[in-house]
Amino acid sequence: MYQKNLHNGILFILIFSFLTFSLHSCASTGFSAGEQKNSLPFMGKELIEEVHTIAVPDFHGNPDSWRETTHEIMSSVKRISVISPSKVDNAVKNSRKDLSVLDTDERFDFMGRLGRTLHADAVVNGLVISKDNYNEIILQLISSKDSKILWWQAVEFRGDNPSPSDRKDLLTRMLSPLLAHIGRGEKPASVSAPQQQPKSEQEPKADTQPKSGTKPKSDKRPDKTPRPSSTPDDIGPM
């Protein structure tokens, strides 16, 4: 009797474990992503290498925190600096624009202005578009200088509620070609800084010249003194 109960207990545990694993597998396989649509993702490799500072605003249609995951992935690259979400949100708030109501074209123009306000080299414009049987995520890297698209990528996926790991895996795959080249160029500030040093060295030389010319200034003072004495002579005959 004891062995029979033990056997039934072990059988129950095995069945329960199998059902739990099956349900978890069904839930995890509910998300699937297609191929990347942009076969030529780089509009200009040199321009992407010059990007060192990036801003990541809220995504359009962002129910699953795509923005936070994108910020996390891009922050892992030490060559670039990603502006904090709070600073980006404050800049959007001060602009008196509501990103949730802007359409695609309006967002595109706004991202360029936002990047210039934040002194960022580029801005990530993210859009999550819901369609009949699937969803689509679009990433655009917009230059703050001229509001042109430096890079873009789009992927269709199925599943309304992707897990954090599925979301991170998809974004990592989409961003990996971009992150392999971004920020590899020299920063403009590092080039202009040495040019300012010779100017600062010349400034002390300019200060020494007035010191050596103090004698001519003392010679001019006697020239100014006769003028007051001459004016009374002119006034007297009047």
GROMACS .gro file of N, CA and C in nm, residues 96-237:
model
  426
   96ARG      N    1   0.669   7.153  -2.522
   96ARG     CA    2   0.522   7.157  -2.525
   96ARG      C    3   0.466   7.071  -2.638
   97LYS      N    4   0.533   6.960  -2.663
   97LYS     CA    5   0.486   6.865  -2.763
   97LYS      C    6   0.453   6.733  -2.695
   98ASP      N    7   0.345   6.671  -2.737
   98ASP     CA    8   0.304   6.542  -2.685
   98ASP      C    9   0.340   6.436  -2.790
   99LEU      N   10   0.441   6.354  -2.758
   99LEU     CA   11   0.486   6.256  -2.856
   99LEU      C   12   0.380   6.153  -2.888
  100SER      N   13   0.288   6.130  -2.797
  100SER     CA   14   0.186   6.027  -2.820
  100SER      C   15   0.086   6.065  -2.927
  101VAL      N   16   0.075   6.195  -2.958
  101VAL     CA   17  -0.024   6.239  -3.057
  101VAL      C   18   0.042   6.282  -3.188
  102LEU      N   19   0.174   6.281  -3.193
  102LEU     CA   20   0.241   6.319  -3.317
  102LEU      C   21   0.238   6.204  -3.416
  103ASP      N   22   0.210   6.234  -3.542
  103ASP     CA   23   0.215   6.129  -3.642
  103ASP      C   24   0.359   6.104  -3.686
  104THR      N   25   0.376   6.015  -3.782
  104THR     CA   26   0.511   5.973  -3.821
  104THR      C   27   0.593   6.089  -3.875
  105ASP      N   28   0.534   6.169  -3.963
  105ASP     CA   29   0.607   6.282  -4.022
  105ASP      C   30   0.640   6.388  -3.918
  106GLU      N   31   0.547   6.416  -3.830
  106GLU     CA   32   0.572   6.516  -3.727
  106GLU      C   33   0.681   6.471  -3.630
  107ARG      N   34   0.682   6.343  -3.596
  107ARG     CA   35   0.787   6.290  -3.510
  107ARG      C   36   0.924   6.302  -3.575
  108PHE      N   37   0.928   6.277  -3.706
  108PHE     CA   38   1.055   6.282  -3.777
  108PHE      C   39   1.116   6.422  -3.768
  109ASP      N   40   1.038   6.524  -3.793
  109ASP     CA   41   1.089   6.661  -3.785
  109ASP      C   42   1.122   6.700  -3.642
  110PHE      N   43   1.042   6.653  -3.548
  110PHE     CA   44   1.063   6.690  -3.409
  110PHE      C   45   1.191   6.630  -3.353
  111MET      N   46   1.227   6.509  -3.396
  111MET     CA   47   1.346   6.443  -3.343
  111MET      C   48   1.473   6.521  -3.374
  112GLY      N   49   1.481   6.578  -3.492
  112GLY     CA   50   1.598   6.658  -3.525
  112GLY      C   51   1.611   6.780  -3.435
  113ARG      N   52   1.500   6.849  -3.411
  113ARG     CA   53   1.503   6.966  -3.323
  113ARG      C   54   1.534   6.927  -3.179
  114LEU      N   55   1.482   6.812  -3.138
  114LEU     CA   56   1.508   6.765  -3.002
  114LEU      C   57   1.657   6.735  -2.983
  115GLY      N   58   1.719   6.673  -3.083
  115GLY     CA   59   1.861   6.644  -3.073
  115GLY      C   60   1.945   6.769  -3.062
  116ARG      N   61   1.909   6.873  -3.136
  116ARG     CA   62   1.984   6.998  -3.126
  116ARG      C   63   1.966   7.064  -2.991
  117THR      N   64   1.847   7.053  -2.935
  117THR     CA   65   1.823   7.110  -2.802
  117THR      C   66   1.907   7.039  -2.696
  118LEU      N   67   1.921   6.909  -2.707
  118LEU     CA   68   1.996   6.830  -2.610
  118LEU      C   69   2.146   6.824  -2.641
  119HIS      N   70   2.189   6.889  -2.749
  119HIS     CA   71   2.329   6.884  -2.793
  119HIS      C   72   2.373   6.740  -2.818
  120ALA      N   73   2.282   6.661  -2.872
  120ALA     CA   74   2.313   6.522  -2.909
  120ALA      C   75   2.348   6.516  -3.056
  121ASP      N   76   2.431   6.420  -3.091
  121ASP     CA   77   2.469   6.402  -3.231
  121ASP      C   78   2.356   6.338  -3.311
  122ALA      N   79   2.276   6.253  -3.246
  122ALA     CA   80   2.168   6.184  -3.316
  122ALA      C   81   2.062   6.142  -3.215
  123VAL      N   82   1.944   6.111  -3.268
  123VAL     CA   83   1.830   6.070  -3.186
  123VAL      C   84   1.773   5.941  -3.244
  124VAL      N   85   1.736   5.848  -3.157
  124VAL     CA   86   1.671   5.724  -3.200
  124VAL      C   87   1.521   5.747  -3.203
  125ASN      N   88   1.463   5.734  -3.320
  125ASN     CA   89   1.318   5.745  -3.336
  125ASN      C   90   1.262   5.604  -3.347
  126GLY      N   91   1.190   5.561  -3.245
  126GLY     CA   92   1.135   5.426  -3.243
  126GLY      C   93   0.984   5.426  -3.260
  127LEU      N   94   0.935   5.334  -3.341
  127LEU     CA   95   0.792   5.322  -3.365
  127LEU      C   96   0.752   5.175  -3.356
  128VAL      N   97   0.647   5.146  -3.278
  128VAL     CA   98   0.589   5.013  -3.270
  128VAL      C   99   0.447   5.024  -3.326
  129ILE      N  100   0.427   4.965  -3.443
  129ILE     CA  101   0.301   4.979  -3.515
  129ILE      C  102   0.224   4.847  -3.510
  130SER      N  103   0.103   4.852  -3.463
  130SER     CA  104   0.017   4.734  -3.455
  130SER      C  105  -0.065   4.720  -3.583
  131LYS      N  106  -0.061   4.600  -3.641
  131LYS     CA  107  -0.137   4.572  -3.762
  131LYS      C  108  -0.236   4.459  -3.734
  132ASP      N  109  -0.300   4.408  -3.838
  132ASP     CA  110  -0.408   4.311  -3.819
  132ASP      C  111  -0.358   4.182  -3.752
  133ASN      N  112  -0.259   4.118  -3.812
  133ASN     CA  113  -0.213   3.989  -3.762
  133ASN      C  114  -0.071   3.992  -3.705
  134TYR      N  115  -0.010   4.107  -3.705
  134TYR     CA  116   0.128   4.114  -3.655
  134TYR      C  117   0.159   4.258  -3.617
  135ASN      N  118   0.276   4.277  -3.558
  135ASN     CA  119   0.325   4.409  -3.521
  135ASN      C  120   0.455   4.436  -3.595
  136GLU      N  121   0.494   4.560  -3.598
  136GLU     CA  122   0.619   4.599  -3.663
  136GLU      C  123   0.691   4.703  -3.578
  137ILE      N  124   0.820   4.683  -3.560
  137ILE     CA  125   0.902   4.779  -3.489
  137ILE      C  126   1.000   4.841  -3.587
  138ILE      N  127   1.010   4.974  -3.584
  138ILE     CA  128   1.097   5.049  -3.673
  138ILE      C  129   1.191   5.134  -3.589
  139LEU      N  130   1.320   5.128  -3.621
  139LEU     CA  131   1.420   5.210  -3.554
  139LEU      C  132   1.486   5.299  -3.657
  140GLN      N  133   1.495   5.428  -3.625
  140GLN     CA  134   1.560   5.525  -3.713
  140GLN      C  135   1.662   5.605  -3.633
  141LEU      N  136   1.781   5.619  -3.686
  141LEU     CA  137   1.882   5.705  -3.625
  141LEU      C  138   1.883   5.835  -3.704
  142ILE      N  139   1.837   5.943  -3.642
  142ILE     CA  140   1.820   6.071  -3.709
  142ILE      C  141   1.931   6.166  -3.666
  143SER      N  142   1.995   6.228  -3.762
  143SER     CA  143   2.102   6.323  -3.734
  143SER      C  144   2.043   6.452  -3.678
  144SER      N  145   2.103   6.502  -3.572
  144SER     CA  146   2.057   6.628  -3.513
  144SER      C  147   2.102   6.747  -3.597
  145LYS      N  148   2.202   6.728  -3.679
  145LYS     CA  149   2.255   6.838  -3.757
  145LYS      C  150   2.161   6.881  -3.868
  146ASP      N  151   2.110   6.785  -3.944
  146ASP     CA  152   2.026   6.818  -4.059
  146ASP      C  153   1.898   6.735  -4.065
  147SER      N  154   1.868   6.659  -3.958
  147SER     CA  155   1.744   6.579  -3.949
  147SER      C  156   1.735   6.471  -4.057
  148LYS      N  157   1.849   6.425  -4.106
  148LYS     CA  158   1.849   6.317  -4.204
  148LYS      C  159   1.862   6.182  -4.134
  149ILE      N  160   1.809   6.078  -4.198
  149ILE     CA  161   1.818   5.942  -4.144
  149ILE      C  162   1.955   5.884  -4.177
  150LEU      N  163   2.031   5.852  -4.072
  150LEU     CA  164   2.163   5.792  -4.090
  150LEU      C  165   2.156   5.640  -4.101
  151TRP      N  166   2.054   5.583  -4.039
  151TRP     CA  167   2.040   5.436  -4.034
  151TRP      C  168   1.897   5.403  -3.997
  152TRP      N  169   1.846   5.293  -4.050
  152TRP     CA  170   1.713   5.248  -4.008
  152TRP      C  171   1.706   5.096  -4.021
  153GLN      N  172   1.614   5.042  -3.944
  153GLN     CA  173   1.590   4.898  -3.946
  153GLN      C  174   1.445   4.872  -3.905
  154ALA      N  175   1.385   4.768  -3.961
  154ALA     CA  176   1.247   4.733  -3.930
  154ALA      C  177   1.232   4.581  -3.928
  155VAL      N  178   1.152   4.534  -3.833
  155VAL     CA  179   1.128   4.390  -3.818
  155VAL      C  180   0.981   4.369  -3.779
  156GLU      N  181   0.918   4.272  -3.842
  156GLU     CA  182   0.783   4.234  -3.805
  156GLU      C  183   0.790   4.123  -3.700
  157PHE      N  184   0.698   4.128  -3.604
  157PHE     CA  185   0.695   4.024  -3.501
  157PHE      C  186   0.551   3.993  -3.464
  158ARG      N  187   0.533   3.876  -3.411
  158ARG     CA  188   0.402   3.830  -3.366
  158ARG      C  189   0.407   3.808  -3.215
  159GLY      N  190   0.297   3.841  -3.152
  159GLY     CA  191   0.290   3.830  -3.007
  159GLY      C  192   0.268   3.967  -2.946
  160ASP      N  193   0.156   3.983  -2.876
  160ASP     CA  194   0.122   4.114  -2.821
  160ASP      C  195   0.202   4.147  -2.695
  161ASN      N  196   0.245   4.047  -2.622
  161ASN     CA  197   0.314   4.071  -2.496
  161ASN      C  198   0.448   3.997  -2.493
  162PRO      N  199   0.546   4.047  -2.565
  162PRO     CA  200   0.677   3.980  -2.562
  162PRO      C  201   0.742   3.994  -2.425
  163SER      N  202   0.811   3.892  -2.383
  163SER     CA  203   0.880   3.894  -2.254
  163SER      C  204   0.999   3.989  -2.262
  164PRO      N  205   1.051   4.033  -2.149
  164PRO     CA  206   1.170   4.121  -2.151
  164PRO      C  207   1.288   4.059  -2.225
  165SER      N  208   1.306   3.928  -2.212
  165SER     CA  209   1.417   3.863  -2.281
  165SER      C  210   1.395   3.860  -2.432
  166ASP      N  211   1.269   3.832  -2.476
  166ASP     CA  212   1.240   3.834  -2.619
  166ASP      C  213   1.258   3.973  -2.677
  167ARG      N  214   1.214   4.073  -2.603
  167ARG     CA  215   1.227   4.210  -2.649
  167ARG      C  216   1.376   4.250  -2.660
  168LYS      N  217   1.454   4.211  -2.562
  168LYS     CA  218   1.597   4.244  -2.564
  168LYS      C  219   1.670   4.171  -2.675
  169ASP      N  220   1.635   4.046  -2.698
  169ASP     CA  221   1.699   3.969  -2.805
  169ASP      C  222   1.671   4.031  -2.941
  170LEU      N  223   1.547   4.074  -2.963
  170LEU     CA  224   1.512   4.134  -3.091
  170LEU      C  225   1.584   4.267  -3.112
  171LEU      N  226   1.584   4.352  -3.011
  171LEU     CA  227   1.649   4.482  -3.023
  171LEU      C  228   1.801   4.468  -3.037
  172THR      N  229   1.859   4.372  -2.968
  172THR     CA  230   2.002   4.348  -2.981
  172THR      C  231   2.039   4.307  -3.123
  173ARG      N  232   1.954   4.222  -3.182
  173ARG     CA  233   1.979   4.179  -3.320
  173ARG      C  234   1.963   4.296  -3.417
  174MET      N  235   1.866   4.382  -3.393
  174MET     CA  236   1.845   4.496  -3.481
  174MET      C  237   1.956   4.599  -3.470
  175LEU      N  238   2.005   4.622  -3.348
  175LEU     CA  239   2.102   4.729  -3.324
  175LEU      C  240   2.247   4.685  -3.343
  176SER      N  241   2.272   4.556  -3.348
  176SER     CA  242   2.411   4.509  -3.351
  176SER      C  243   2.491   4.563  -3.470
  177PRO      N  244   2.437   4.572  -3.593
  177PRO     CA  245   2.517   4.631  -3.701
  177PRO      C  246   2.549   4.778  -3.677
  178LEU      N  247   2.455   4.850  -3.615
  178LEU     CA  248   2.477   4.991  -3.586
  178LEU      C  249   2.583   5.010  -3.478
  179LEU      N  250   2.570   4.934  -3.370
  179LEU     CA  251   2.661   4.950  -3.257
  179LEU      C  252   2.802   4.904  -3.289
  180ALA      N  253   2.820   4.827  -3.395
  180ALA     CA  254   2.954   4.783  -3.432
  180ALA      C  255   3.038   4.897  -3.488
  181HIS      N  256   2.973   5.004  -3.536
  181HIS     CA  257   3.047   5.114  -3.600
  181HIS      C  258   3.026   5.249  -3.532
  182ILE      N  259   2.923   5.263  -3.453
  182ILE     CA  260   2.891   5.393  -3.397
  182ILE      C  261   3.000   5.440  -3.300
  183GLY      N  262   3.033   5.568  -3.309
  183GLY     CA  263   3.127   5.629  -3.216
  183GLY      C  264   3.273   5.594  -3.239
  184ARG      N  265   3.307   5.532  -3.350
  184ARG     CA  266   3.446   5.493  -3.373
  184ARG      C  267   3.529   5.609  -3.430
  185GLY      N  268   3.464   5.714  -3.477
  185GLY     CA  269   3.538   5.830  -3.526
  185GLY      C  270   3.581   5.920  -3.412
  186GLU      N  271   3.668   6.014  -3.442
  186GLU     CA  272   3.718   6.107  -3.342
  186GLU      C  273   3.611   6.212  -3.311
  187LYS      N  274   3.609   6.254  -3.186
  187LYS     CA  275   3.516   6.358  -3.146
  187LYS      C  276   3.564   6.493  -3.198
  188PRO      N  277   3.474   6.577  -3.247
  188PRO     CA  278   3.516   6.710  -3.295
  188PRO      C  279   3.582   6.793  -3.186
  189ALA      N  280   3.541   6.775  -3.061
  189ALA     CA  281   3.597   6.856  -2.952
  189ALA      C  282   3.744   6.827  -2.932
  190SER      N  283   3.785   6.702  -2.951
  190SER     CA  284   3.924   6.668  -2.931
  190SER      C  285   4.013   6.727  -3.038
  191VAL      N  286   3.955   6.763  -3.153
  191VAL     CA  287   4.033   6.823  -3.261
  191VAL      C  288   4.047   6.972  -3.241
  192SER      N  289   3.941   7.039  -3.192
  192SER     CA  290   3.943   7.183  -3.176
  192SER      C  291   4.016   7.227  -3.051
  193ALA      N  292   4.027   7.140  -2.952
  193ALA     CA  293   4.090   7.179  -2.827
  193ALA      C  294   4.235   7.219  -2.843
  194PRO      N  295   4.320   7.143  -2.918
  194PRO     CA  296   4.459   7.184  -2.933
  194PRO      C  297   4.475   7.317  -3.005
  195GLN      N  298   4.379   7.357  -3.091
  195GLN     CA  299   4.390   7.482  -3.164
  195GLN      C  300   4.372   7.601  -3.072
  196GLN      N  301   4.308   7.586  -2.959
  196GLN     CA  302   4.286   7.696  -2.868
  196GLN      C  303   4.405   7.723  -2.779
  197GLN      N  304   4.493   7.624  -2.763
  197GLN     CA  305   4.608   7.641  -2.675
  197GLN      C  306   4.706   7.744  -2.726
  198PRO      N  307   4.742   7.746  -2.857
  198PRO     CA  308   4.833   7.852  -2.902
  198PRO      C  309   4.778   7.991  -2.881
  199LYS      N  310   4.644   8.006  -2.892
  199LYS     CA  311   4.583   8.137  -2.870
  199LYS      C  312   4.604   8.183  -2.727
  200SER      N  313   4.588   8.090  -2.632
  200SER     CA  314   4.606   8.126  -2.492
  200SER      C  315   4.751   8.159  -2.462
  201GLU      N  316   4.845   8.099  -2.539
  201GLU     CA  317   4.985   8.128  -2.518
  201GLU      C  318   5.021   8.266  -2.573
  202GLN      N  319   4.947   8.312  -2.671
  202GLN     CA  320   4.975   8.442  -2.727
  202GLN      C  321   4.917   8.556  -2.645
  203GLU      N  322   4.821   8.526  -2.561
  203GLU     CA  323   4.759   8.630  -2.481
  203GLU      C  324   4.856   8.698  -2.385
  204PRO      N  325   4.946   8.624  -2.314
  204PRO     CA  326   5.042   8.694  -2.229
  204PRO      C  327   5.132   8.786  -2.307
  205LYS      N  328   5.166   8.751  -2.435
  205LYS     CA  329   5.249   8.839  -2.515
  205LYS      C  330   5.177   8.969  -2.544
  206ALA      N  331   5.045   8.962  -2.563
  206ALA     CA  332   4.969   9.083  -2.588
  206ALA      C  333   4.965   9.171  -2.465
  207ASP      N  334   4.971   9.110  -2.345
  207ASP     CA  335   4.969   9.188  -2.222
  207ASP      C  336   5.101   9.257  -2.198
  208THR      N  337   5.210   9.198  -2.248
  208THR     CA  338   5.342   9.257  -2.225
  208THR      C  339   5.362   9.381  -2.310
  209GLN      N  340   5.294   9.393  -2.421
  209GLN     CA  341   5.313   9.508  -2.508
  209GLN      C  342   5.268   9.639  -2.444
  210PRO      N  343   5.154   9.644  -2.377
  210PRO     CA  344   5.117   9.770  -2.311
  210PRO      C  345   5.217   9.810  -2.204
  211LYS      N  346   5.276   9.708  -2.138
  211LYS     CA  347   5.372   9.740  -2.034
  211LYS      C  348   5.493   9.809  -2.093
  212SER      N  349   5.540   9.762  -2.208
  212SER     CA  350   5.655   9.826  -2.270
  212SER      C  351   5.619   9.960  -2.330
  213GLY      N  352   5.493   9.984  -2.354
  213GLY     CA  353   5.450  10.110  -2.414
  213GLY      C  354   5.398  10.210  -2.312
  214THR      N  355   5.432  10.191  -2.187
  214THR     CA  356   5.386  10.286  -2.086
  214THR      C  357   5.449  10.423  -2.102
  215LYS      N  358   5.572  10.429  -2.156
  215LYS     CA  359   5.639  10.558  -2.174
  215LYS      C  360   5.566  10.646  -2.274
  216PRO      N  361   5.524  10.591  -2.389
  216PRO     CA  362   5.447  10.678  -2.481
  216PRO      C  363   5.322  10.734  -2.417
  217LYS      N  364   5.257  10.655  -2.327
  217LYS     CA  365   5.137  10.708  -2.262
  217LYS      C  366   5.172  10.827  -2.173
  218SER      N  367   5.290  10.820  -2.105
  218SER     CA  368   5.331  10.932  -2.020
  218SER      C  369   5.365  11.054  -2.104
  219ASP      N  370   5.411  11.030  -2.232
  219ASP     CA  371   5.440  11.143  -2.320
  219ASP      C  372   5.314  11.211  -2.368
  220LYS      N  373   5.204  11.134  -2.376
  220LYS     CA  374   5.080  11.194  -2.424
  220LYS      C  375   5.016  11.282  -2.319
  221ARG      N  376   5.041  11.256  -2.193
  221ARG     CA  377   4.979  11.338  -2.088
  221ARG      C  378   5.018  11.485  -2.096
  222PRO      N  379   5.147  11.521  -2.123
  222PRO     CA  380   5.178  11.664  -2.140
  222PRO      C  381   5.105  11.726  -2.257
  223ASP      N  382   5.073  11.644  -2.360
  223ASP     CA  383   5.000  11.700  -2.474
  223ASP      C  384   4.859  11.739  -2.437
  224LYS      N  385   4.802  11.665  -2.339
  224LYS     CA  386   4.664  11.695  -2.300
  224LYS      C  387   4.657  11.816  -2.207
  225THR      N  388   4.762  11.843  -2.134
  225THR     CA  389   4.757  11.955  -2.037
  225THR      C  390   4.751  12.092  -2.102
  226PRO      N  391   4.821  12.115  -2.216
  226PRO     CA  392   4.809  12.251  -2.274
  226PRO      C  393   4.671  12.283  -2.325
  227ARG      N  394   4.595  12.181  -2.358
  227ARG     CA  395   4.461  12.209  -2.415
  227ARG      C  396   4.370  12.282  -2.318
  228PRO      N  397   4.364  12.241  -2.191
  228PRO     CA  398   4.279  12.321  -2.100
  228PRO      C  399   4.328  12.463  -2.085
  229SER      N  400   4.462  12.485  -2.088
  229SER     CA  401   4.514  12.622  -2.072
  229SER      C  402   4.486  12.708  -2.192
  230SER      N  403   4.473  12.646  -2.310
  230SER     CA  404   4.449  12.723  -2.432
  230SER      C  405   4.304  12.766  -2.443
  231THR      N  406   4.216  12.690  -2.382
  231THR     CA  407   4.074  12.725  -2.394
  231THR      C  408   4.040  12.855  -2.324
  232PRO      N  409   4.097  12.885  -2.209
  232PRO     CA  410   4.064  13.015  -2.149
  232PRO      C  411   4.108  13.130  -2.235
  233ASP      N  412   4.225  13.119  -2.307
  233ASP     CA  413   4.270  13.227  -2.394
  233ASP      C  414   4.170  13.250  -2.506
  234ASP      N  415   4.110  13.141  -2.553
  234ASP     CA  416   4.011  13.157  -2.660
  234ASP      C  417   3.884  13.219  -2.608
  235ILE      N  418   3.849  13.186  -2.484
  235ILE     CA  419   3.724  13.238  -2.429
  235ILE      C  420   3.739  13.385  -2.393
  236GLY      N  421   3.864  13.430  -2.352
  236GLY     CA  422   3.884  13.568  -2.305
  236GLY      C  423   3.846  13.672  -2.406
  237PRO      N  424   3.897  13.666  -2.530
  237PRO     CA  425   3.861  13.765  -2.629
  237PRO      C  426   3.715  13.769  -2.661
   0.00000   0.00000   0.00000
